[in-house]
Amino acid sequence: MRRVLRGLTRGVRLLVYFVAGLWLTRRFARLDEAVRFEQARAWLEGASRVLGVRVRVQGLDRLSDLPPGGSLWLPNHVSWLDIPLLGGLCGGAVFVAKSEIRRWPVIGRLARLSGTEFIERGRGSEAASEAVARGLERGRQMLVFAEGTTTDGHMVRRFHARLLGPAVQMERPVVPIALRYYDSQGERTTAPAFIGKESLWPSLWRVLSSKGLEARIDVLEPIYPTSDDNRSEIARRAHHAVAARIATQDYPDPD
């Protein structure tokens, strides 16, 4: 009964939060780009609190230490929940997303006005690579799920090397990011997982009704490509870094 009540209470709070987001998007177009980015980041960051998810980040200073200009962030992908958690990390992060998201209520408009690069279904990694290149040329921090799909969070699929091509060619930093979820007992959990043909609602309900759900985000050591590197090698190194951290079963304290 407590689980149901907790889920319903958070669901109402989430609905109110979406209404507030709708108000925000109505005034978004009149704002300066930097202000839009920061407000989008703040809105996404607030979503985790509404959902009852505690967020612990390690290595965030590595993002602020990046040289001026664009960079490519490569997190593993578990759930729709990854998006607000990662989007709330740092102002100016831009997602590469499927074009369907453009039509989502509130989120779609917020994504469009905050610079999200949309790709058409069926064009695959080629279109995503073009979107990454456009963002990097504008000096943006591009956030790409290089696995191309979600997992249950206990493993990491290979990173598609084509998505890294623009960053390697422009010699822009590549930032591996490891995302893990824990329950109230400090054990790894698949509650937020959104995989296969499952609809959004079961995953959303598991998050809303969970007690003590915690996300652990580890920003790992950036990789700085040079003219001697190729995209496959950089993809392998980034994948290895994320997979090694995901495979860690302990629950270490933050730095």
Coordinates of N, CA and C in Angstrom, one line a residue:
M1 N 0.8 -1.2 0.0 CA 0.0 0.0 0.0 C 0.9 1.3 0.0
R2 N 2.0 1.2 0.8 CA 2.8 2.4 0.8 C 3.5 2.6 -0.5
R3 N 3.8 1.6 -1.2 CA 4.4 1.7 -2.5 C 3.5 2.4 -3.5
V4 N 2.2 1.9 -3.5 CA 1.2 2.5 -4.3 C 1.0 4.0 -4.0
L5 N 0.9 4.3 -2.7 CA 0.7 5.7 -2.3 C 1.9 6.6 -2.7
R6 N 3.1 6.0 -2.6 CA 4.3 6.7 -2.9 C 4.3 7.0 -4.4
G7 N 3.9 6.0 -5.2 CA 3.9 6.2 -6.7 C 2.9 7.2 -7.1
L8 N 1.7 7.2 -6.5 CA 0.6 8.1 -6.9 C 1.0 9.5 -6.5
T9 N 1.6 9.7 -5.3 CA 2.0 11.0 -4.9 C 3.0 11.6 -5.8
R10 N 4.0 10.8 -6.2 CA 5.1 11.3 -7.1 C 4.5 11.6 -8.5
G11 N 3.5 10.8 -8.9 CA 2.9 10.9 -10.2 C 2.2 12.3 -10.3
V12 N 1.5 12.7 -9.2 CA 0.8 14.0 -9.2 C 1.9 15.1 -9.2
R13 N 2.9 14.9 -8.4 CA 4.0 15.9 -8.5 C 4.6 16.1 -9.8
L14 N 4.8 14.9 -10.5 CA 5.4 15.0 -11.9 C 4.4 15.7 -12.8
L15 N 3.2 15.5 -12.7 CA 2.2 16.2 -13.6 C 2.3 17.7 -13.4
V16 N 2.3 18.1 -12.1 CA 2.5 19.5 -11.8 C 3.8 20.1 -12.4
Y17 N 4.8 19.3 -12.3 CA 6.1 19.7 -12.8 C 6.1 19.9 -14.3
F18 N 5.3 19.0 -15.0 CA 5.2 19.1 -16.5 C 4.4 20.4 -16.8
V19 N 3.4 20.7 -16.0 CA 2.7 21.9 -16.3 C 3.6 23.1 -16.2
A20 N 4.5 23.1 -15.1 CA 5.4 24.2 -15.0 C 6.4 24.2 -16.1
G21 N 6.8 23.1 -16.7 CA 7.6 23.0 -17.8 C 7.0 23.6 -19.0
L22 N 5.7 23.4 -19.2 CA 5.0 23.9 -20.3 C 5.0 25.5 -20.3
W23 N 4.9 26.0 -19.1 CA 5.0 27.5 -18.9 C 6.4 27.9 -19.3
L24 N 7.4 27.2 -18.9 CA 8.7 27.5 -19.2 C 9.0 27.6 -20.7
T25 N 8.5 26.6 -21.4 CA 8.7 26.5 -22.9 C 8.0 27.7 -23.6
R26 N 6.9 28.2 -23.0 CA 6.2 29.3 -23.7 C 7.0 30.6 -23.7
R27 N 8.0 30.7 -22.7 CA 8.8 31.9 -22.7 C 10.2 31.7 -23.2
F28 N 10.5 30.4 -23.5 CA 11.8 30.0 -23.9 C 12.4 30.7 -25.1
A29 N 11.5 30.9 -26.1 CA 11.9 31.4 -27.4 C 12.4 32.9 -27.3
R30 N 12.0 33.6 -26.2 CA 12.4 35.0 -26.1 C 13.7 35.1 -25.3
L31 N 14.3 34.0 -24.9 CA 15.5 34.0 -24.0 C 16.8 33.9 -24.9
D32 N 17.8 34.4 -24.4 CA 19.2 34.2 -25.0 C 19.5 32.7 -24.9
E33 N 20.3 32.2 -25.9 CA 20.6 30.8 -25.9 C 21.3 30.3 -24.6
A34 N 22.2 31.1 -24.1 CA 22.9 30.6 -22.9 C 21.9 30.5 -21.7
V35 N 20.9 31.4 -21.6 CA 19.9 31.4 -20.6 C 19.0 30.2 -20.8
R36 N 18.6 29.9 -22.1 CA 17.8 28.8 -22.4 C 18.5 27.5 -21.9
F37 N 19.8 27.4 -22.3 CA 20.5 26.1 -21.9 C 20.5 25.9 -20.4
E38 N 20.7 27.0 -19.6 CA 20.8 26.9 -18.2 C 19.5 26.6 -17.6
Q39 N 18.4 27.2 -18.1 CA 17.1 26.9 -17.6 C 16.6 25.5 -17.9
A40 N 17.0 25.0 -19.1 CA 16.7 23.6 -19.5 C 17.5 22.7 -18.6
R41 N 18.7 23.0 -18.3 CA 19.5 22.1 -17.4 C 18.8 22.1 -16.0
A42 N 18.4 23.3 -15.5 CA 17.8 23.3 -14.2 C 16.5 22.5 -14.1
W43 N 15.7 22.6 -15.2 CA 14.5 21.9 -15.2 C 14.7 20.4 -15.2
L44 N 15.7 20.0 -16.0 CA 16.0 18.5 -16.0 C 16.5 18.1 -14.7
E45 N 17.4 18.9 -14.1 CA 17.9 18.5 -12.8 C 16.8 18.4 -11.7
G46 N 15.8 19.3 -11.8 CA 14.7 19.2 -10.9 C 13.9 18.0 -11.0
A47 N 13.8 17.4 -12.2 CA 13.0 16.2 -12.5 C 13.4 15.1 -11.6
S48 N 14.7 14.9 -11.3 CA 15.1 13.8 -10.5 C 14.6 13.9 -9.0
R49 N 14.5 15.1 -8.5 CA 13.9 15.3 -7.2 C 12.4 15.0 -7.2
V50 N 11.7 15.4 -8.2 CA 10.3 15.1 -8.3 C 10.0 13.6 -8.4
L51 N 10.9 12.9 -9.1 CA 10.8 11.5 -9.2 C 11.3 10.7 -8.0
G52 N 11.9 11.4 -7.1 CA 12.4 10.7 -5.9 C 13.7 10.0 -6.1
V53 N 14.5 10.5 -7.0 CA 15.8 9.8 -7.4 C 16.9 10.6 -6.8
R54 N 17.7 10.0 -6.0 CA 18.9 10.7 -5.5 C 20.0 10.6 -6.5
V55 N 20.8 11.6 -6.8 CA 21.8 11.6 -7.8 C 23.2 11.9 -7.1
R56 N 24.1 11.0 -7.4 CA 25.5 11.2 -6.9 C 26.4 11.2 -8.0
V57 N 27.2 12.2 -8.2 CA 28.1 12.4 -9.3 C 29.5 12.4 -8.8
Q58 N 30.4 11.7 -9.5 CA 31.8 11.7 -9.3 C 32.5 12.2 -10.5
G59 N 33.5 13.0 -10.3 CA 34.3 13.5 -11.5 C 33.7 14.6 -12.3
L60 N 32.7 15.4 -11.7 CA 32.1 16.5 -12.4 C 33.1 17.5 -12.8
D61 N 34.2 17.7 -12.0 CA 35.2 18.7 -12.3 C 35.8 18.5 -13.6
R62 N 35.8 17.2 -14.1 CA 36.4 16.9 -15.4 C 35.7 17.6 -16.6
L63 N 34.4 17.9 -16.4 CA 33.7 18.6 -17.4 C 34.0 20.1 -17.4
S64 N 34.2 20.7 -16.2 CA 34.5 22.1 -16.2 C 36.0 22.3 -16.6
D65 N 36.8 21.3 -16.6 CA 38.2 21.4 -16.9 C 38.5 21.2 -18.4
L66 N 37.4 20.9 -19.2 CA 37.6 20.7 -20.6 C 38.0 22.0 -21.3
P67 N 38.8 21.9 -22.3 CA 39.2 23.1 -23.1 C 38.0 23.8 -23.8
P68 N 38.1 25.0 -24.1 CA 37.0 25.7 -24.8 C 36.6 25.0 -26.1
G69 N 35.4 25.1 -26.5 CA 34.9 24.4 -27.7 C 34.1 23.2 -27.4
G70 N 33.7 22.5 -28.4 CA 32.8 21.3 -28.3 C 33.5 20.1 -27.7
S71 N 32.7 19.2 -27.2 CA 33.2 17.9 -26.8 C 32.1 16.9 -27.0
L72 N 32.5 15.6 -26.9 CA 31.5 14.5 -27.1 C 31.4 13.7 -25.8
W73 N 30.2 13.6 -25.2 CA 30.0 12.8 -24.0 C 29.4 11.5 -24.4
L74 N 30.0 10.4 -23.9 CA 29.5 9.0 -24.2 C 29.1 8.2 -23.0
P75 N 27.8 8.3 -22.6 CA 27.4 7.5 -21.4 C 26.8 6.2 -21.9
N76 N 26.7 5.2 -21.0 CA 25.9 4.0 -21.3 C 24.5 4.4 -21.2
H77 N 23.6 3.5 -21.7 CA 22.2 3.9 -21.8 C 21.3 2.8 -21.2
V78 N 20.5 3.1 -20.2 CA 19.7 2.2 -19.4 C 18.2 2.5 -19.6
S79 N 17.9 3.8 -19.5 CA 16.5 4.2 -19.4 C 16.2 5.6 -19.9
W80 N 14.9 5.9 -20.1 CA 14.5 7.3 -20.3 C 15.0 8.2 -19.2
L81 N 15.1 7.6 -18.0 CA 15.6 8.4 -16.9 C 17.0 8.9 -17.0
D82 N 17.8 8.3 -17.9 CA 19.1 8.8 -18.1 C 19.1 10.2 -18.6
I83 N 18.1 10.5 -19.4 CA 18.1 11.8 -20.1 C 18.0 13.0 -19.1
P84 N 17.0 13.1 -18.2 CA 17.0 14.2 -17.3 C 18.2 14.2 -16.3
L85 N 18.7 13.0 -16.0 CA 19.9 12.9 -15.1 C 21.1 13.5 -15.7
L86 N 21.4 13.1 -17.0 CA 22.6 13.5 -17.7 C 22.4 15.0 -18.1
G87 N 21.2 15.3 -18.6 CA 20.9 16.7 -19.0 C 21.1 17.7 -17.9
G88 N 20.9 17.3 -16.7 CA 21.0 18.2 -15.5 C 22.4 18.3 -15.0
L89 N 23.4 17.6 -15.6 CA 24.8 17.7 -15.1 C 25.4 19.0 -15.3
C90 N 25.3 19.6 -16.5 CA 26.1 20.7 -16.9 C 25.4 21.6 -17.9
G91 N 25.3 22.8 -17.8 CA 24.7 23.7 -18.8 C 25.4 23.6 -20.1
G92 N 24.5 23.6 -21.2 CA 25.1 23.6 -22.6 C 25.2 22.2 -23.2
A93 N 24.9 21.1 -22.4 CA 24.9 19.8 -23.0 C 23.7 19.6 -24.0
V94 N 24.0 19.1 -25.1 CA 23.0 18.9 -26.2 C 22.9 17.5 -26.6
F95 N 21.7 17.0 -26.6 CA 21.5 15.6 -27.0 C 21.3 15.4 -28.5
V96 N 21.7 14.2 -28.9 CA 21.3 13.8 -30.3 C 20.2 12.8 -30.0
A97 N 19.0 13.1 -30.6 CA 17.8 12.3 -30.3 C 17.0 12.0 -31.5
K98 N 16.2 10.9 -31.4 CA 15.3 10.5 -32.5 C 14.2 11.6 -32.7
S99 N 13.8 11.8 -34.0 CA 12.9 12.9 -34.3 C 11.6 12.8 -33.6
E100 N 11.2 11.5 -33.2 CA 9.9 11.4 -32.5 C 9.8 12.2 -31.2
I101 N 10.9 12.4 -30.6 CA 11.0 13.1 -29.3 C 10.5 14.6 -29.5
R102 N 10.7 15.1 -30.7 CA 10.3 16.5 -31.0 C 8.8 16.7 -30.7
R103 N 8.0 15.6 -30.9 CA 6.6 15.7 -30.7 C 6.1 15.4 -29.3
W104 N 7.0 15.0 -28.4 CA 6.6 14.7 -27.0 C 6.1 16.0 -26.3
P105 N 5.1 15.9 -25.5 CA 4.6 17.2 -24.8 C 5.7 17.7 -23.9
V106 N 5.8 19.0 -23.8 CA 6.8 19.7 -23.0 C 8.2 19.3 -23.3
I107 N 8.6 18.0 -23.1 CA 10.0 17.6 -23.3 C 10.4 17.9 -24.7
G108 N 9.6 17.6 -25.7 CA 9.9 17.8 -27.1 C 10.2 19.3 -27.4
R109 N 9.4 20.1 -26.9 CA 9.6 21.6 -27.2 C 10.8 22.1 -26.4
L110 N 11.0 21.6 -25.2 CA 12.1 22.0 -24.4 C 13.4 21.5 -25.1
A111 N 13.4 20.3 -25.6 CA 14.5 19.8 -26.3 C 14.9 20.6 -27.5
R112 N 13.9 20.9 -28.3 CA 14.1 21.7 -29.5 C 14.7 23.1 -29.2
L113 N 14.1 23.8 -28.2 CA 14.5 25.1 -27.9 C 15.9 25.2 -27.2
S114 N 16.3 24.0 -26.7 CA 17.6 24.0 -26.0 C 18.7 23.4 -26.9
G115 N 18.4 23.2 -28.2 CA 19.4 22.9 -29.1 C 19.6 21.4 -29.5
T116 N 18.7 20.5 -29.0 CA 18.8 19.1 -29.4 C 18.9 18.9 -30.9
E117 N 19.8 18.0 -31.3 CA 19.9 17.7 -32.7 C 19.0 16.4 -32.9
F118 N 18.0 16.6 -33.8 CA 17.1 15.5 -34.1 C 17.5 14.7 -35.3
I119 N 17.4 13.4 -35.3 CA 17.7 12.6 -36.5 C 16.4 11.8 -36.9
E120 N 16.3 11.7 -38.2 CA 15.1 11.0 -38.7 C 15.3 9.4 -38.6
R121 N 14.2 8.8 -38.2 CA 14.2 7.3 -38.1 C 14.6 6.7 -39.4
G122 N 15.5 5.7 -39.3 CA 15.9 5.0 -40.5 C 17.2 5.4 -41.1
R123 N 17.7 6.6 -40.7 CA 19.0 7.1 -41.2 C 20.2 6.6 -40.4
G124 N 19.9 6.1 -39.2 CA 20.9 5.5 -38.4 C 22.1 6.3 -38.0
S125 N 23.2 5.6 -37.8 CA 24.4 6.3 -37.3 C 25.0 7.3 -38.2
E126 N 24.7 7.3 -39.5 CA 25.2 8.3 -40.4 C 24.6 9.6 -40.1
A127 N 23.3 9.7 -39.9 CA 22.6 10.9 -39.5 C 23.1 11.4 -38.1
A128 N 23.3 10.5 -37.2 CA 23.7 10.9 -35.8 C 25.1 11.5 -35.9
S129 N 26.0 10.9 -36.8 CA 27.3 11.4 -36.9 C 27.3 12.8 -37.5
E130 N 26.4 13.1 -38.5 CA 26.2 14.4 -39.0 C 25.8 15.4 -37.9
A131 N 24.9 15.0 -37.1 CA 24.3 15.8 -36.0 C 25.5 16.2 -35.0
V132 N 26.3 15.2 -34.7 CA 27.4 15.4 -33.8 C 28.4 16.4 -34.4
A133 N 28.6 16.3 -35.7 CA 29.5 17.2 -36.4 C 29.0 18.7 -36.3
R134 N 27.7 18.8 -36.6 CA 27.1 20.2 -36.5 C 27.2 20.8 -35.1
G135 N 27.0 20.0 -34.1 CA 27.1 20.5 -32.7 C 28.5 20.9 -32.4
L136 N 29.5 20.0 -32.7 CA 30.9 20.3 -32.4 C 31.3 21.5 -33.1
E137 N 30.9 21.7 -34.3 CA 31.3 22.9 -35.1 C 30.8 24.2 -34.4
R138 N 29.7 24.1 -33.7 CA 29.1 25.2 -33.0 C 29.7 25.3 -31.5
G139 N 30.6 24.5 -31.2 CA 31.2 24.5 -29.9 C 30.4 24.0 -28.8
R140 N 29.5 23.1 -29.1 CA 28.6 22.5 -28.1 C 29.1 21.2 -27.5
Q141 N 28.5 20.9 -26.3 CA 28.9 19.6 -25.6 C 27.8 18.6 -26.1
M142 N 28.2 17.7 -27.0 CA 27.2 16.8 -27.5 C 27.2 15.5 -26.7
L143 N 26.0 15.1 -26.4 CA 25.7 13.9 -25.6 C 25.1 12.8 -26.4
V144 N 25.8 11.7 -26.6 CA 25.3 10.7 -27.5 C 25.3 9.3 -26.8
F145 N 24.2 8.5 -27.0 CA 24.2 7.2 -26.5 C 24.7 6.3 -27.6
A146 N 26.0 6.0 -27.5 CA 26.7 5.4 -28.7 C 26.4 3.9 -28.8
E147 N 25.8 3.3 -27.8 CA 25.4 1.9 -27.9 C 24.2 1.8 -28.9
G148 N 23.5 2.8 -29.1 CA 22.3 2.8 -30.0 C 21.1 2.1 -29.5
T149 N 21.1 1.7 -28.2 CA 20.0 1.0 -27.6 C 20.2 1.0 -26.1
T150 N 19.2 0.5 -25.4 CA 19.4 0.4 -23.9 C 19.7 -1.0 -23.5
T151 N 20.2 -1.1 -22.3 CA 20.5 -2.4 -21.6 C 19.9 -2.4 -20.2
D152 N 20.0 -3.5 -19.5 CA 19.5 -3.5 -18.1 C 20.4 -2.8 -17.1
G153 N 21.6 -2.3 -17.6 CA 22.5 -1.6 -16.8 C 23.7 -2.4 -16.2
H154 N 23.6 -3.7 -16.5 CA 24.7 -4.6 -16.0 C 25.8 -4.8 -17.0
M155 N 25.6 -4.4 -18.2 CA 26.7 -4.5 -19.2 C 26.6 -3.3 -20.2
V156 N 27.6 -3.2 -21.0 CA 27.6 -2.1 -22.0 C 27.9 -2.7 -23.4
R157 N 27.0 -2.4 -24.3 CA 27.2 -2.8 -25.7 C 28.3 -2.0 -26.4
R158 N 28.8 -2.5 -27.5 CA 29.9 -1.8 -28.1 C 29.4 -0.4 -28.6
F159 N 30.3 0.5 -28.6 CA 30.0 1.9 -29.0 C 30.2 2.0 -30.6
H160 N 29.2 2.6 -31.3 CA 29.3 2.7 -32.7 C 30.4 3.7 -33.0
A161 N 31.4 3.3 -33.7 CA 32.6 4.1 -34.0 C 32.3 5.3 -34.9
R162 N 31.3 5.1 -35.8 CA 31.0 6.2 -36.7 C 30.6 7.5 -35.9
L163 N 29.9 7.3 -34.8 CA 29.4 8.5 -34.0 C 30.6 9.3 -33.5
L164 N 31.7 8.7 -33.3 CA 32.9 9.3 -32.8 C 33.8 10.0 -33.9
G165 N 33.4 9.7 -35.2 CA 34.2 10.2 -36.3 C 34.5 11.7 -36.2
P166 N 33.4 12.6 -36.1 CA 33.6 14.0 -36.0 C 34.5 14.5 -34.9
A167 N 34.4 13.9 -33.7 CA 35.2 14.3 -32.6 C 36.7 14.0 -32.9
V168 N 36.9 12.8 -33.5 CA 38.3 12.4 -33.8 C 38.9 13.3 -34.8
Q169 N 38.1 13.6 -35.9 CA 38.6 14.4 -37.0 C 38.9 15.8 -36.5
M170 N 38.1 16.3 -35.6 CA 38.3 17.7 -35.1 C 39.2 17.7 -33.9
E171 N 39.6 16.5 -33.4 CA 40.4 16.4 -32.2 C 39.8 17.1 -31.0
R172 N 38.5 16.8 -30.8 CA 37.8 17.3 -29.7 C 37.7 16.2 -28.6
P173 N 37.6 16.6 -27.3 CA 37.6 15.7 -26.2 C 36.4 14.7 -26.2
V174 N 36.7 13.5 -25.9 CA 35.6 12.4 -25.8 C 35.6 12.1 -24.3
V175 N 34.4 12.2 -23.7 CA 34.2 12.0 -22.3 C 33.4 10.7 -22.0
P176 N 34.0 9.6 -21.6 CA 33.2 8.4 -21.2 C 32.4 8.7 -19.9
I177 N 31.2 8.3 -19.8 CA 30.4 8.5 -18.6 C 29.7 7.2 -18.2
A178 N 29.8 6.7 -17.0 CA 29.2 5.5 -16.5 C 28.0 5.8 -15.6
L179 N 26.9 5.2 -15.9 CA 25.7 5.4 -15.2 C 25.2 4.1 -14.6
R180 N 25.0 4.1 -13.3 CA 24.5 2.9 -12.6 C 23.4 3.3 -11.6
Y181 N 22.5 2.4 -11.4 CA 21.3 2.6 -10.5 C 21.4 1.6 -9.3
Y182 N 21.1 2.2 -8.1 CA 21.1 1.4 -6.9 C 19.7 1.5 -6.2
D183 N 19.4 0.5 -5.4 CA 18.2 0.5 -4.6 C 18.5 1.0 -3.2
S184 N 17.5 1.0 -2.3 CA 17.7 1.6 -1.0 C 18.6 0.8 -0.1
Q185 N 18.9 -0.5 -0.5 CA 19.9 -1.3 0.2 C 21.3 -1.2 -0.3
G186 N 21.5 -0.3 -1.3 CA 22.8 -0.2 -1.9 C 23.2 -1.3 -2.9
E187 N 22.2 -2.0 -3.4 CA 22.4 -3.0 -4.4 C 22.0 -2.5 -5.7
R188 N 22.7 -3.0 -6.8 CA 22.4 -2.6 -8.1 C 20.9 -3.0 -8.4
T189 N 20.2 -2.1 -9.2 CA 18.8 -2.4 -9.5 C 18.5 -2.2 -11.0
T190 N 17.6 -2.9 -11.5 CA 17.2 -2.7 -12.9 C 15.8 -2.0 -13.0
A191 N 15.4 -1.5 -11.9 CA 14.0 -0.9 -11.8 C 13.8 0.2 -12.9
P192 N 14.8 1.1 -13.2 CA 14.5 2.1 -14.2 C 14.6 1.6 -15.7
A193 N 15.1 0.3 -15.8 CA 15.4 -0.2 -17.2 C 14.3 0.0 -18.1
F194 N 14.6 0.3 -19.3 CA 13.5 0.5 -20.4 C 14.1 -0.1 -21.6
I195 N 13.8 -1.4 -21.8 CA 14.5 -2.2 -22.8 C 13.4 -3.0 -23.6
G196 N 13.9 -3.5 -24.8 CA 13.0 -4.3 -25.6 C 11.7 -3.6 -26.0
K197 N 10.6 -4.3 -26.0 CA 9.3 -3.8 -26.5 C 8.5 -3.3 -25.3
E198 N 9.0 -3.2 -24.1 CA 8.3 -2.7 -23.0 C 7.9 -1.2 -23.2
S199 N 6.6 -0.9 -22.9 CA 6.2 0.5 -23.0 C 6.8 1.3 -21.9
L200 N 6.6 2.6 -22.0 CA 7.2 3.6 -21.0 C 6.5 3.4 -19.7
W201 N 5.2 3.1 -19.6 CA 4.5 3.2 -18.3 C 5.0 2.3 -17.2
P202 N 5.3 1.0 -17.5 CA 5.8 0.1 -16.5 C 7.1 0.6 -15.9
S203 N 8.0 1.1 -16.7 CA 9.3 1.6 -16.3 C 9.0 2.9 -15.4
L204 N 8.2 3.8 -15.9 CA 7.9 5.0 -15.2 C 7.3 4.7 -13.8
W205 N 6.4 3.7 -13.7 CA 5.8 3.3 -12.4 C 6.8 2.8 -11.5
R206 N 7.7 1.9 -12.0 CA 8.7 1.4 -11.1 C 9.6 2.5 -10.5
V207 N 9.9 3.5 -11.3 CA 10.7 4.6 -10.7 C 9.8 5.4 -9.7
L208 N 8.6 5.8 -10.1 CA 7.7 6.6 -9.2 C 7.5 5.9 -7.9
S209 N 7.4 4.6 -7.9 CA 7.0 3.8 -6.7 C 8.2 3.3 -5.9
S210 N 9.4 3.4 -6.5 CA 10.6 2.9 -5.8 C 11.0 3.7 -4.5
K211 N 11.5 3.0 -3.6 CA 12.0 3.6 -2.3 C 13.5 3.7 -2.4
G212 N 14.0 4.9 -2.2 CA 15.5 5.1 -2.1 C 16.3 4.8 -3.4
L213 N 15.6 5.0 -4.6 CA 16.4 4.8 -5.8 C 17.5 5.9 -6.0
E214 N 18.6 5.4 -6.3 CA 19.8 6.3 -6.4 C 20.5 6.1 -7.8
A215 N 20.9 7.1 -8.4 CA 21.7 7.1 -9.6 C 23.1 7.5 -9.3
R216 N 24.0 6.7 -9.8 CA 25.4 7.1 -9.6 C 26.0 7.4 -11.0
I217 N 26.5 8.6 -11.2 CA 27.1 9.0 -12.4 C 28.6 9.3 -12.2
D218 N 29.4 8.5 -13.0 CA 30.8 8.7 -12.9 C 31.3 9.3 -14.2
V219 N 31.8 10.5 -14.2 CA 32.4 11.2 -15.3 C 33.9 10.7 -15.3
L220 N 34.2 10.0 -16.3 CA 35.6 9.3 -16.4 C 36.6 10.2 -17.1
E221 N 37.8 9.8 -17.1 CA 38.9 10.5 -17.7 C 38.7 10.8 -19.1
P222 N 38.7 12.1 -19.6 CA 38.5 12.4 -21.0 C 39.6 11.8 -21.9
I223 N 39.2 11.5 -23.1 CA 40.1 11.0 -24.1 C 40.4 12.1 -25.1
Y224 N 41.6 12.5 -25.4 CA 41.9 13.5 -26.3 C 42.5 13.0 -27.6
P225 N 41.6 12.8 -28.6 CA 42.1 12.2 -29.9 C 43.2 13.1 -30.5
T226 N 44.1 12.5 -31.3 CA 45.1 13.2 -32.0 C 44.9 12.8 -33.5
S227 N 45.7 13.4 -34.4 CA 45.6 13.1 -35.8 C 46.1 11.7 -36.1
D228 N 46.7 11.0 -35.1 CA 47.2 9.6 -35.4 C 46.2 8.6 -35.0
D229 N 45.1 9.0 -34.3 CA 44.1 8.1 -33.8 C 43.0 7.8 -34.9
N230 N 42.4 6.7 -34.8 CA 41.2 6.4 -35.6 C 40.0 6.2 -34.8
R231 N 38.8 6.4 -35.3 CA 37.6 6.4 -34.5 C 37.3 5.1 -33.9
S232 N 37.7 4.0 -34.5 CA 37.5 2.7 -33.9 C 38.3 2.5 -32.6
E233 N 39.5 3.0 -32.6 CA 40.3 2.9 -31.4 C 39.8 3.7 -30.3
I234 N 39.4 5.0 -30.6 CA 38.8 5.8 -29.6 C 37.5 5.3 -29.0
A235 N 36.7 4.7 -29.9 CA 35.4 4.0 -29.5 C 35.7 2.9 -28.5
R236 N 36.8 2.1 -28.9 CA 37.1 1.0 -28.0 C 37.6 1.4 -26.7
R237 N 38.4 2.5 -26.6 CA 38.9 3.0 -25.4 C 37.8 3.5 -24.5
A238 N 36.9 4.3 -25.1 CA 35.8 4.8 -24.4 C 34.9 3.7 -23.8
H239 N 34.6 2.7 -24.7 CA 33.8 1.6 -24.3 C 34.4 0.9 -23.1
H240 N 35.7 0.6 -23.2 CA 36.4 -0.1 -22.2 C 36.3 0.6 -20.8
A241 N 36.5 1.9 -20.9 CA 36.4 2.7 -19.6 C 35.1 2.6 -19.0
V242 N 34.0 2.8 -19.8 CA 32.7 2.7 -19.2 C 32.3 1.3 -18.7
A243 N 32.7 0.3 -19.5 CA 32.4 -1.1 -19.2 C 33.1 -1.5 -17.9
A244 N 34.3 -1.0 -17.8 CA 35.1 -1.4 -16.6 C 34.4 -0.8 -15.3
R245 N 33.9 0.4 -15.4 CA 33.3 1.0 -14.2 C 31.9 0.4 -14.0
I246 N 31.2 0.0 -15.0 CA 29.9 -0.6 -14.9 C 30.1 -2.0 -14.2
A247 N 31.1 -2.7 -14.5 CA 31.4 -4.0 -14.0 C 31.7 -4.0 -12.5
T248 N 32.1 -2.8 -12.0 CA 32.4 -2.6 -10.6 C 31.2 -2.9 -9.7
Q249 N 31.2 -3.8 -8.9 CA 30.0 -4.2 -8.1 C 29.9 -3.5 -6.8
D250 N 31.0 -2.9 -6.3 CA 31.0 -2.2 -5.0 C 30.2 -0.9 -5.1
Y251 N 30.1 -0.2 -4.0 CA 29.3 1.0 -3.9 C 30.2 2.1 -3.3
P252 N 31.2 2.6 -4.0 CA 32.2 3.4 -3.4 C 31.7 4.8 -3.1
D253 N 32.3 5.4 -2.1 CA 31.9 6.8 -1.7 C 32.4 7.7 -2.8
P254 N 31.8 8.9 -3.0 CA 32.2 9.8 -4.0 C 33.6 10.4 -3.6
D255 N 34.2 11.1 -4.5 CA 35.5 11.7 -4.3 C 35.4 12.8 -3.2

